């Protein structure tokens, strides 16, 4: 009976797809029952994206932290930490939620029409490396775990251009890493890792909040551990010399303040500010222009995206929601406008799936934002191109 069923299935398959003579089949015991490639542009079939183990964009999974010989050009890594949040916890489930929201990113092949690129079918080897093991009992130890885990992923030779000069401190080309948070506290250990590889970098920070508050202002700083949280990590980053001077920028700000001194302190930390309401006067083009003028297009740049940049109408599942934010369309347009920036890494944070709608609005929005980020990263080619392009300009 089972043999007859498979025979009938094969006949039905052959009849329905008889014109696809050049199709390659999946390996496996039932390989003749389906196919996974399309003729023409070589995209991936719109198959059952709701099935299978969940990785970001259904990318291949490799346990990178357990195997130093695994290489890649772009790696996704999770940092499930949320014990630095001040309001709603739950971002420890952000990495798994974002992966769930990303399932249909390459449903039709992954080609990004506005950017004219396909991050799922390019020169680069892209992997999902799983999550960094993070304790929920000791914040100091957890942040050290995140730093070391990230640096382990960041510091190994990439698949492509590993032997060519790059922008790192040692003059080598490194892979790019995108981290799935986690509350925003994780950006501090990530920047510590980045600093070990690159030195101080410029930061583009999408958020509704400044996150440069002095610990005495935000949380009261009853202890050294408590002084590092998701509202103070950029203050510590500035104090530790992790930020390139006066080339950093916030975008999407609309928070209340303790007073005007919060903005003054933010300036001391090296940031300029684009407020969310400016989209009504200068539009997305004006916001893009401000960001590019601040960070430039020649030096290494790190991007940190808090999902609460979006209005809660589009992303309700976050730790500290603020109304008056941007739409998903506006944010994606702004991200695409950063195509000329040399992004060496990025993170997305504060996705707390427990507060999401049944339709997964927030996790889908987070995944779509990362789709734009990975598109502009990979469209630039390997980071060795930064050195090659700089040399050509000098000549």
mmCIF file of C-alpha atoms in Angstrom:
data_model
loop_
_atom_site.group_PDB
_atom_site.id
_atom_site.type_symbol
_atom_site.label_atom_id
_atom_site.label_comp_id
_atom_site.label_asym_id
_atom_site.label_seq_id
_atom_site.Cartn_x
_atom_site.Cartn_y
_atom_site.Cartn_z
ATOM 1 C CA UNK A 1 0.000 0.000 0.000
ATOM 2 C CA UNK A 2 2.792 2.425 0.951
ATOM 3 C CA UNK A 3 4.655 1.637 -2.288
ATOM 4 C CA UNK A 4 1.526 2.293 -4.295
ATOM 5 C CA UNK A 5 1.030 5.618 -2.523
ATOM 6 C CA UNK A 6 4.547 6.778 -3.357
ATOM 7 C CA UNK A 7 4.080 5.605 -6.964
ATOM 8 C CA UNK A 8 0.871 7.610 -7.305
ATOM 9 C CA UNK A 9 2.572 10.607 -5.731
ATOM 10 C CA UNK A 10 5.414 10.412 -8.199
ATOM 11 C CA UNK A 11 3.005 10.194 -11.149
ATOM 12 C CA UNK A 12 1.111 13.235 -9.891
ATOM 13 C CA UNK A 13 4.371 15.117 -9.417
ATOM 14 C CA UNK A 14 5.643 14.207 -12.883
ATOM 15 C CA UNK A 15 2.376 15.250 -14.485
ATOM 16 C CA UNK A 16 2.211 18.587 -12.692
ATOM 17 C CA UNK A 17 5.850 19.481 -13.227
ATOM 18 C CA UNK A 18 6.758 17.706 -16.416
ATOM 19 C CA UNK A 19 8.048 20.910 -18.015
ATOM 20 C CA UNK A 20 10.711 21.428 -15.361
ATOM 21 C CA UNK A 21 13.243 19.097 -16.943
ATOM 22 C CA UNK A 22 16.257 20.802 -15.373
ATOM 23 C CA UNK A 23 15.010 20.739 -11.797
ATOM 24 C CA UNK A 24 17.319 19.455 -9.091
ATOM 25 C CA UNK A 25 15.623 17.408 -6.411
ATOM 26 C CA UNK A 26 16.166 17.447 -2.679
ATOM 27 C CA UNK A 27 18.067 14.536 -1.236
ATOM 28 C CA UNK A 28 16.221 12.172 1.056
ATOM 29 C CA UNK A 29 14.005 9.114 1.013
ATOM 30 C CA UNK A 30 11.183 10.945 -0.775
ATOM 31 C CA UNK A 31 13.280 13.106 -3.065
ATOM 32 C CA UNK A 32 11.083 12.411 -6.098
ATOM 33 C CA UNK A 33 7.998 13.817 -4.406
ATOM 34 C CA UNK A 34 9.034 17.463 -4.567
ATOM 35 C CA UNK A 35 11.581 19.873 -5.962
ATOM 36 C CA UNK A 36 13.204 22.963 -4.495
ATOM 37 C CA UNK A 37 14.507 25.066 -7.363
ATOM 38 C CA UNK A 38 12.851 27.131 -10.039
ATOM 39 C CA UNK A 39 14.042 27.774 -13.589
ATOM 40 C CA UNK A 40 14.984 31.311 -14.613
ATOM 41 C CA UNK A 41 16.674 33.331 -11.877
ATOM 42 C CA UNK A 42 17.589 30.295 -9.786
ATOM 43 C CA UNK A 43 15.424 31.263 -6.845
ATOM 44 C CA UNK A 44 14.040 28.929 -4.223
ATOM 45 C CA UNK A 45 10.618 27.408 -4.615
ATOM 46 C CA UNK A 46 7.721 28.768 -2.586
ATOM 47 C CA UNK A 47 7.518 25.592 -0.553
ATOM 48 C CA UNK A 48 6.281 24.803 2.933
ATOM 49 C CA UNK A 49 7.996 27.552 4.936
ATOM 50 C CA UNK A 50 5.810 26.656 7.894
ATOM 51 C CA UNK A 51 7.593 23.312 8.287
ATOM 52 C CA UNK A 52 11.018 22.342 9.492
ATOM 53 C CA UNK A 53 13.326 23.570 12.240
ATOM 54 C CA UNK A 54 13.162 27.346 12.679
ATOM 55 C CA UNK A 55 16.283 29.333 11.823
ATOM 56 C CA UNK A 56 16.512 32.937 10.697
ATOM 57 C CA UNK A 57 15.109 33.050 7.174
ATOM 58 C CA UNK A 58 15.376 29.243 7.101
ATOM 59 C CA UNK A 59 19.139 29.582 6.752
ATOM 60 C CA UNK A 60 21.391 26.597 7.394
ATOM 61 C CA UNK A 61 22.136 26.071 11.082
ATOM 62 C CA UNK A 62 25.595 25.287 12.408
ATOM 63 C CA UNK A 63 26.701 25.113 16.089
ATOM 64 C CA UNK A 64 29.436 27.664 15.457
ATOM 65 C CA UNK A 65 30.367 28.225 19.107
ATOM 66 C CA UNK A 66 31.156 24.539 19.502
ATOM 67 C CA UNK A 67 33.213 24.234 16.328
ATOM 68 C CA UNK A 68 35.961 26.719 15.501
ATOM 69 C CA UNK A 69 36.388 25.329 11.994
ATOM 70 C CA UNK A 70 32.966 26.499 10.785
ATOM 71 C CA UNK A 71 33.301 29.540 8.527
ATOM 72 C CA UNK A 72 30.833 32.055 7.089
ATOM 73 C CA UNK A 73 30.652 35.597 5.736
ATOM 74 C CA UNK A 74 27.604 36.623 7.748
ATOM 75 C CA UNK A 75 26.465 34.912 10.939
ATOM 76 C CA UNK A 76 23.268 35.335 12.934
ATOM 77 C CA UNK A 77 23.656 34.687 16.665
ATOM 78 C CA UNK A 78 21.118 35.001 19.472
ATOM 79 C CA UNK A 79 21.664 36.658 22.857
ATOM 80 C CA UNK A 80 18.640 35.679 24.994
ATOM 81 C CA UNK A 81 19.120 38.153 27.867
ATOM 82 C CA UNK A 82 16.455 40.387 29.448
ATOM 83 C CA UNK A 83 17.437 41.007 33.062
ATOM 84 C CA UNK A 84 18.524 44.569 32.333
ATOM 85 C CA UNK A 85 15.082 45.813 31.400
ATOM 86 C CA UNK A 86 13.175 48.437 33.378
ATOM 87 C CA UNK A 87 9.568 47.722 32.442
ATOM 88 C CA UNK A 88 8.289 44.616 30.630
ATOM 89 C CA UNK A 89 10.570 41.552 30.590
ATOM 90 C CA UNK A 90 10.416 38.822 27.964
ATOM 91 C CA UNK A 91 13.090 39.738 25.418
ATOM 92 C CA UNK A 92 14.990 36.573 26.332
ATOM 93 C CA UNK A 93 12.524 34.965 23.933
ATOM 94 C CA UNK A 94 13.363 37.529 21.255
ATOM 95 C CA UNK A 95 15.823 35.359 19.284
ATOM 96 C CA UNK A 96 13.355 32.512 18.896
ATOM 97 C CA UNK A 97 10.500 34.918 18.161
ATOM 98 C CA UNK A 98 12.434 36.764 15.467
ATOM 99 C CA UNK A 99 13.374 33.479 13.840
ATOM 100 C CA UNK A 100 9.713 32.461 13.831
ATOM 101 C CA UNK A 101 8.764 35.802 12.271
ATOM 102 C CA UNK A 102 11.394 35.338 9.548
ATOM 103 C CA UNK A 103 10.102 32.063 8.143
ATOM 104 C CA UNK A 104 8.651 33.489 4.955
ATOM 105 C CA UNK A 105 11.463 35.930 4.141
ATOM 106 C CA UNK A 106 12.678 33.791 1.276
ATOM 107 C CA UNK A 107 9.299 32.253 0.465
ATOM 108 C CA UNK A 108 9.622 33.348 -3.159
ATOM 109 C CA UNK A 109 13.415 33.291 -3.306
ATOM 110 C CA UNK A 110 14.450 36.275 -1.143
ATOM 111 C CA UNK A 111 15.143 38.832 -3.890
ATOM 112 C CA UNK A 112 15.044 42.396 -2.512
ATOM 113 C CA UNK A 113 13.396 44.491 -5.229
ATOM 114 C CA UNK A 114 14.202 48.036 -3.976
ATOM 115 C CA UNK A 115 17.863 47.164 -3.327
ATOM 116 C CA UNK A 116 18.225 44.935 -6.397
ATOM 117 C CA UNK A 117 19.980 42.180 -4.473
ATOM 118 C CA UNK A 118 19.272 38.771 -2.960
ATOM 119 C CA UNK A 119 20.917 38.247 0.441
ATOM 120 C CA UNK A 120 19.888 34.578 0.426
ATOM 121 C CA UNK A 121 21.501 33.904 -2.945
ATOM 122 C CA UNK A 122 24.716 35.917 -3.197
ATOM 123 C CA UNK A 123 28.495 35.634 -2.989
ATOM 124 C CA UNK A 124 28.263 35.141 0.783
ATOM 125 C CA UNK A 125 27.969 32.096 3.003
ATOM 126 C CA UNK A 126 25.297 32.982 5.560
ATOM 127 C CA UNK A 127 24.543 30.852 8.628
ATOM 128 C CA UNK A 128 22.379 30.854 11.717
ATOM 129 C CA UNK A 129 24.773 29.981 14.540
ATOM 130 C CA UNK A 130 22.117 29.520 17.215
ATOM 131 C CA UNK A 131 22.262 31.277 20.589
ATOM 132 C CA UNK A 132 25.005 32.261 22.991
ATOM 133 C CA UNK A 133 24.451 30.419 26.309
ATOM 134 C CA UNK A 134 23.404 33.178 28.723
ATOM 135 C CA UNK A 135 22.700 32.807 32.439
ATOM 136 C CA UNK A 136 19.611 34.508 33.851
ATOM 137 C CA UNK A 137 20.995 34.590 37.400
ATOM 138 C CA UNK A 138 24.047 36.840 37.185
ATOM 139 C CA UNK A 139 24.058 39.907 34.933
ATOM 140 C CA UNK A 140 27.798 40.472 35.141
ATOM 141 C CA UNK A 141 28.531 36.915 34.096
ATOM 142 C CA UNK A 142 25.832 37.011 31.409
ATOM 143 C CA UNK A 143 27.315 40.122 29.790
ATOM 144 C CA UNK A 144 30.725 38.448 29.802
ATOM 145 C CA UNK A 145 29.203 35.386 28.145
ATOM 146 C CA UNK A 146 27.699 37.579 25.436
ATOM 147 C CA UNK A 147 30.966 39.424 24.813
ATOM 148 C CA UNK A 148 33.030 36.256 24.580
ATOM 149 C CA UNK A 149 30.456 34.413 22.509
ATOM 150 C CA UNK A 150 30.177 37.285 20.053
ATOM 151 C CA UNK A 151 33.932 37.693 19.805
ATOM 152 C CA UNK A 152 34.321 33.993 19.109
ATOM 153 C CA UNK A 153 31.970 34.359 16.137
ATOM 154 C CA UNK A 154 33.419 37.696 14.999
ATOM 155 C CA UNK A 155 37.136 36.978 15.200
ATOM 156 C CA UNK A 156 37.509 33.913 12.985
ATOM 157 C CA UNK A 157 38.428 34.111 9.270
ATOM 158 C CA UNK A 158 35.456 34.486 6.915
ATOM 159 C CA UNK A 159 34.630 32.103 4.092
ATOM 160 C CA UNK A 160 35.357 34.769 1.469
ATOM 161 C CA UNK A 161 38.379 37.103 1.229
ATOM 162 C CA UNK A 162 39.900 35.696 4.423
ATOM 163 C CA UNK A 163 43.387 36.302 2.974
ATOM 164 C CA UNK A 164 42.796 39.921 1.931
ATOM 165 C CA UNK A 165 43.423 43.107 3.941
ATOM 166 C CA UNK A 166 40.449 44.407 5.888
ATOM 167 C CA UNK A 167 39.442 47.238 8.230
ATOM 168 C CA UNK A 168 40.049 45.432 11.535
ATOM 169 C CA UNK A 169 42.771 46.536 13.946
ATOM 170 C CA UNK A 170 45.012 43.691 12.764
ATOM 171 C CA UNK A 171 44.389 44.628 9.142
ATOM 172 C CA UNK A 172 42.398 41.473 8.464
ATOM 173 C CA UNK A 173 39.023 40.879 6.866
ATOM 174 C CA UNK A 174 36.459 39.556 9.343
ATOM 175 C CA UNK A 175 32.937 38.199 8.922
ATOM 176 C CA UNK A 176 29.885 40.275 9.747
ATOM 177 C CA UNK A 177 27.710 39.314 12.711
ATOM 178 C CA UNK A 178 24.044 40.163 13.344
ATOM 179 C CA UNK A 179 22.864 39.571 16.914
ATOM 180 C CA UNK A 180 19.273 38.813 17.892
ATOM 181 C CA UNK A 181 18.430 40.178 21.340
ATOM 182 C CA UNK A 182 17.652 40.256 24.083
ATOM 183 C CA UNK A 183 17.108 43.590 25.813
ATOM 184 C CA UNK A 184 19.263 46.535 24.807
ATOM 185 C CA UNK A 185 21.802 45.965 27.574
ATOM 186 C CA UNK A 186 23.420 43.414 25.241
ATOM 187 C CA UNK A 187 24.782 46.183 23.017
ATOM 188 C CA UNK A 188 27.433 47.006 25.641
ATOM 189 C CA UNK A 189 29.147 43.589 25.546
ATOM 190 C CA UNK A 190 28.690 43.527 21.760
ATOM 191 C CA UNK A 191 30.509 46.864 21.457
ATOM 192 C CA UNK A 192 33.224 45.564 23.774
ATOM 193 C CA UNK A 193 33.682 42.656 21.376
ATOM 194 C CA UNK A 194 33.646 45.001 18.370
ATOM 195 C CA UNK A 195 36.233 47.204 20.080
ATOM 196 C CA UNK A 196 38.595 44.253 20.500
ATOM 197 C CA UNK A 197 38.426 43.669 16.764
ATOM 198 C CA UNK A 198 38.067 47.180 15.328
ATOM 199 C CA UNK A 199 38.703 49.765 18.014
ATOM 200 C CA UNK A 200 36.163 52.578 18.555
ATOM 201 C CA UNK A 201 33.400 52.598 15.934
ATOM 202 C CA UNK A 202 30.609 54.905 14.851
ATOM 203 C CA UNK A 203 27.135 53.790 15.890
ATOM 204 C CA UNK A 204 23.744 54.284 14.267
ATOM 205 C CA UNK A 205 21.206 53.777 17.021
ATOM 206 C CA UNK A 206 17.517 53.366 16.101
ATOM 207 C CA UNK A 207 15.412 53.732 19.228
ATOM 208 C CA UNK A 208 12.660 55.734 20.885
ATOM 209 C CA UNK A 209 14.943 56.257 23.902
ATOM 210 C CA UNK A 210 18.396 57.806 24.340
ATOM 211 C CA UNK A 211 19.950 54.960 26.365
ATOM 212 C CA UNK A 212 22.792 57.285 27.379
ATOM 213 C CA UNK A 213 21.345 58.119 30.779
ATOM 214 C CA UNK A 214 23.693 58.444 33.695
ATOM 215 C CA UNK A 215 23.198 55.503 36.051
ATOM 216 C CA UNK A 216 22.179 57.802 38.918
ATOM 217 C CA UNK A 217 19.369 59.162 36.732
ATOM 218 C CA UNK A 218 18.192 55.857 35.268
ATOM 219 C CA UNK A 219 17.727 53.249 37.977
ATOM 220 C CA UNK A 220 19.491 55.057 40.775
ATOM 221 C CA UNK A 221 22.645 52.937 40.525
ATOM 222 C CA UNK A 222 22.273 51.134 43.868
ATOM 223 C CA UNK A 223 25.146 48.865 42.830
ATOM 224 C CA UNK A 224 27.717 48.495 40.077
ATOM 225 C CA UNK A 225 25.690 45.665 38.564
ATOM 226 C CA UNK A 226 22.467 47.684 38.587
ATOM 227 C CA UNK A 227 24.205 50.651 36.964
ATOM 228 C CA UNK A 228 24.437 48.707 33.683
ATOM 229 C CA UNK A 229 21.000 48.283 32.163
ATOM 230 C CA UNK A 230 19.077 48.905 28.964
ATOM 231 C CA UNK A 231 18.926 52.652 29.613
ATOM 232 C CA UNK A 232 22.582 53.272 30.508
ATOM 233 C CA UNK A 233 24.702 50.990 28.313
ATOM 234 C CA UNK A 234 25.685 53.763 25.869
ATOM 235 C CA UNK A 235 26.824 55.911 28.799
ATOM 236 C CA UNK A 236 29.153 53.088 29.810
ATOM 237 C CA UNK A 237 30.222 52.544 26.185
ATOM 238 C CA UNK A 238 31.232 56.198 25.958
ATOM 239 C CA UNK A 239 33.075 56.036 29.275
ATOM 240 C CA UNK A 240 34.957 52.925 28.106
ATOM 241 C CA UNK A 241 36.009 54.545 24.839
ATOM 242 C CA UNK A 242 34.048 52.156 22.624
ATOM 243 C CA UNK A 243 32.441 54.897 20.496
ATOM 244 C CA UNK A 244 34.142 56.945 17.803
ATOM 245 C CA UNK A 245 34.024 60.593 18.861
ATOM 246 C CA UNK A 246 31.123 62.704 17.573
ATOM 247 C CA UNK A 247 30.153 60.367 14.724
ATOM 248 C CA UNK A 248 27.259 58.587 16.431
ATOM 249 C CA UNK A 249 23.559 59.237 15.967
ATOM 250 C CA UNK A 250 20.180 58.286 17.402
ATOM 251 C CA UNK A 251 17.174 58.012 15.091
ATOM 252 C CA UNK A 252 13.526 57.725 16.105
ATOM 253 C CA UNK A 253 13.825 59.409 19.526
ATOM 254 C CA UNK A 254 10.549 60.434 21.211
ATOM 255 C CA UNK A 255 11.080 59.633 24.883
ATOM 256 C CA UNK A 256 10.257 61.757 27.888
ATOM 257 C CA UNK A 257 13.267 63.013 29.844
ATOM 258 C CA UNK A 258 14.251 63.731 33.394
ATOM 259 C CA UNK A 259 15.003 67.198 32.014
ATOM 260 C CA UNK A 260 17.036 69.060 29.355
ATOM 261 C CA UNK A 261 20.257 67.879 30.976
ATOM 262 C CA UNK A 262 19.585 64.412 29.517
ATOM 263 C CA UNK A 263 20.144 65.836 26.026
ATOM 264 C CA UNK A 264 23.276 67.634 27.191
ATOM 265 C CA UNK A 265 24.638 64.405 28.657
ATOM 266 C CA UNK A 266 23.774 62.627 25.410
ATOM 267 C CA UNK A 267 25.925 65.111 23.527
ATOM 268 C CA UNK A 268 28.825 64.436 25.892
ATOM 269 C CA UNK A 269 28.464 60.744 25.000
ATOM 270 C CA UNK A 270 29.047 61.643 21.348
ATOM 271 C CA UNK A 271 25.572 61.411 19.827
ATOM 272 C CA UNK A 272 23.482 63.583 17.549
ATOM 273 C CA UNK A 273 19.714 63.131 17.578
ATOM 274 C CA UNK A 274 17.031 62.658 14.939
ATOM 275 C CA UNK A 275 13.634 62.744 16.595
ATOM 276 C CA UNK A 276 10.786 60.601 15.337
ATOM 277 C CA UNK A 277 8.571 63.633 14.644
ATOM 278 C CA UNK A 278 11.072 64.972 12.115
ATOM 279 C CA UNK A 279 9.690 62.520 9.573
ATOM 280 C CA UNK A 280 6.704 64.895 9.316
ATOM 281 C CA UNK A 281 8.891 67.816 8.233
ATOM 282 C CA UNK A 282 11.957 66.442 6.439
ATOM 283 C CA UNK A 283 10.639 63.037 5.424
ATOM 284 C CA UNK A 284 12.580 59.817 5.182
ATOM 285 C CA UNK A 285 15.035 61.356 2.702
ATOM 286 C CA UNK A 286 15.929 64.063 5.199
ATOM 287 C CA UNK A 287 16.451 61.535 7.964
ATOM 288 C CA UNK A 288 18.676 59.415 5.738
ATOM 289 C CA UNK A 289 20.711 62.491 4.843
ATOM 290 C CA UNK A 290 21.253 63.388 8.503
ATOM 291 C CA UNK A 291 22.430 59.887 9.351
ATOM 292 C CA UNK A 292 24.832 59.691 6.406
ATOM 293 C CA UNK A 293 26.284 63.116 7.139
ATOM 294 C CA UNK A 294 26.915 62.096 10.733
ATOM 295 C CA UNK A 295 28.495 58.652 10.321
ATOM 296 C CA UNK A 296 29.955 58.932 6.823
ATOM 297 C CA UNK A 297 30.489 56.230 4.213
ATOM 298 C CA UNK A 298 34.182 55.442 4.663
ATOM 299 C CA UNK A 299 34.731 54.099 8.193
ATOM 300 C CA UNK A 300 33.355 51.008 9.974
ATOM 301 C CA UNK A 301 29.865 51.519 11.406
ATOM 302 C CA UNK A 302 27.806 49.452 13.838
ATOM 303 C CA UNK A 303 23.987 49.538 13.740
ATOM 304 C CA UNK A 304 21.781 48.870 16.750
ATOM 305 C CA UNK A 305 18.021 48.681 16.236
ATOM 306 C CA UNK A 306 15.517 48.718 19.077
ATOM 307 C CA UNK A 307 12.171 47.459 17.781
ATOM 308 C CA UNK A 308 10.446 50.218 19.784
ATOM 309 C CA UNK A 309 11.645 52.587 17.060
ATOM 310 C CA UNK A 310 8.402 51.483 15.459
ATOM 311 C CA UNK A 311 5.060 52.728 16.704
ATOM 312 C CA UNK A 312 3.303 50.180 18.949
ATOM 313 C CA UNK A 313 0.622 49.924 16.261
ATOM 314 C CA UNK A 314 3.254 48.097 14.195
ATOM 315 C CA UNK A 315 5.360 46.533 16.965
ATOM 316 C CA UNK A 316 3.464 46.163 20.257
ATOM 317 C CA UNK A 317 5.647 43.363 21.632
ATOM 318 C CA UNK A 318 8.443 45.320 23.249
ATOM 319 C CA UNK A 319 9.666 46.161 26.718
ATOM 320 C CA UNK A 320 9.120 49.935 26.769
ATOM 321 C CA UNK A 321 6.675 50.946 24.000
ATOM 322 C CA UNK A 322 6.308 54.604 23.027
ATOM 323 C CA UNK A 323 3.530 55.939 20.808
ATOM 324 C CA UNK A 324 4.280 58.350 17.963
ATOM 325 C CA UNK A 325 6.830 56.144 16.255
ATOM 326 C CA UNK A 326 7.569 55.307 12.651
ATOM 327 C CA UNK A 327 5.716 52.813 10.513
ATOM 328 C CA UNK A 328 7.373 49.670 9.226
ATOM 329 C CA UNK A 329 7.384 51.197 5.744
ATOM 330 C CA UNK A 330 9.184 54.329 6.954
ATOM 331 C CA UNK A 331 11.788 52.356 8.903
ATOM 332 C CA UNK A 332 12.508 50.004 6.011
ATOM 333 C CA UNK A 333 12.872 52.954 3.643
ATOM 334 C CA UNK A 334 15.361 54.613 6.003
ATOM 335 C CA UNK A 335 17.350 51.392 6.409
ATOM 336 C CA UNK A 336 17.581 50.959 2.629
ATOM 337 C CA UNK A 337 18.852 54.516 2.421
ATOM 338 C CA UNK A 338 21.950 53.473 4.377
ATOM 339 C CA UNK A 339 23.168 51.367 1.471
ATOM 340 C CA UNK A 340 26.442 53.305 1.244
ATOM 341 C CA UNK A 341 27.399 52.788 4.898
ATOM 342 C CA UNK A 342 30.102 50.244 5.786
ATOM 343 C CA UNK A 343 28.186 48.150 8.286
ATOM 344 C CA UNK A 344 30.487 45.723 10.087
ATOM 345 C CA UNK A 345 27.797 44.381 12.397
ATOM 346 C CA UNK A 346 24.331 44.960 13.818
ATOM 347 C CA UNK A 347 21.870 43.925 16.484
ATOM 348 C CA UNK A 348 18.120 44.029 16.931
ATOM 349 C CA UNK A 349 16.755 44.149 20.453
ATOM 350 C CA UNK A 350 13.772 44.462 22.782
ATOM 351 C CA UNK A 351 11.503 42.038 20.928
ATOM 352 C CA UNK A 352 9.347 40.417 23.633
ATOM 353 C CA UNK A 353 7.062 37.959 21.817
ATOM 354 C CA UNK A 354 4.718 37.390 24.771
ATOM 355 C CA UNK A 355 3.125 40.788 24.095
ATOM 356 C CA UNK A 356 2.723 40.248 20.365
ATOM 357 C CA UNK A 357 -0.486 39.760 18.419
ATOM 358 C CA UNK A 358 -1.528 36.334 17.189
ATOM 359 C CA UNK A 359 -0.488 37.535 13.734
ATOM 360 C CA UNK A 360 3.135 37.995 14.908
ATOM 361 C CA UNK A 361 3.263 41.682 13.905
ATOM 362 C CA UNK A 362 6.354 42.515 15.943
ATOM 363 C CA UNK A 363 8.458 39.489 15.141
ATOM 364 C CA UNK A 364 7.693 39.853 11.439
ATOM 365 C CA UNK A 365 8.615 43.545 11.562
ATOM 366 C CA UNK A 366 11.894 42.686 13.288
ATOM 367 C CA UNK A 367 12.698 40.009 10.714
ATOM 368 C CA UNK A 368 11.872 42.363 7.841
ATOM 369 C CA UNK A 369 14.138 45.063 9.270
ATOM 370 C CA UNK A 370 16.976 42.546 9.483
ATOM 371 C CA UNK A 371 16.266 41.510 5.906
ATOM 372 C CA UNK A 372 16.977 45.095 4.826
ATOM 373 C CA UNK A 373 20.111 45.238 6.992
ATOM 374 C CA UNK A 374 21.554 41.976 5.694
ATOM 375 C CA UNK A 375 20.725 43.097 2.140
ATOM 376 C CA UNK A 376 22.758 46.299 2.394
ATOM 377 C CA UNK A 377 25.591 44.446 4.140
ATOM 378 C CA UNK A 378 25.945 41.755 1.504
ATOM 379 C CA UNK A 379 25.386 44.092 -1.425
ATOM 380 C CA UNK A 380 28.608 45.842 -0.345
ATOM 381 C CA UNK A 381 30.565 42.598 -0.723
ATOM 382 C CA UNK A 382 33.170 41.365 1.776
ATOM 383 C CA UNK A 383 34.684 43.923 4.149
ATOM 384 C CA UNK A 384 37.963 43.669 2.246
ATOM 385 C CA UNK A 385 36.261 45.926 -0.302
ATOM 386 C CA UNK A 386 36.612 48.819 2.174
ATOM 387 C CA UNK A 387 40.386 48.654 1.808
ATOM 388 C CA UNK A 388 40.312 47.970 -1.930
ATOM 389 C CA UNK A 389 37.968 50.889 -2.608
ATOM 390 C CA UNK A 390 40.021 53.214 -0.395
ATOM 391 C CA UNK A 391 43.189 52.276 -2.281
ATOM 392 C CA UNK A 392 41.514 52.905 -5.636
ATOM 393 C CA UNK A 393 40.346 56.342 -4.515
ATOM 394 C CA UNK A 394 43.865 57.257 -3.407
ATOM 395 C CA UNK A 395 45.225 56.263 -6.825
#
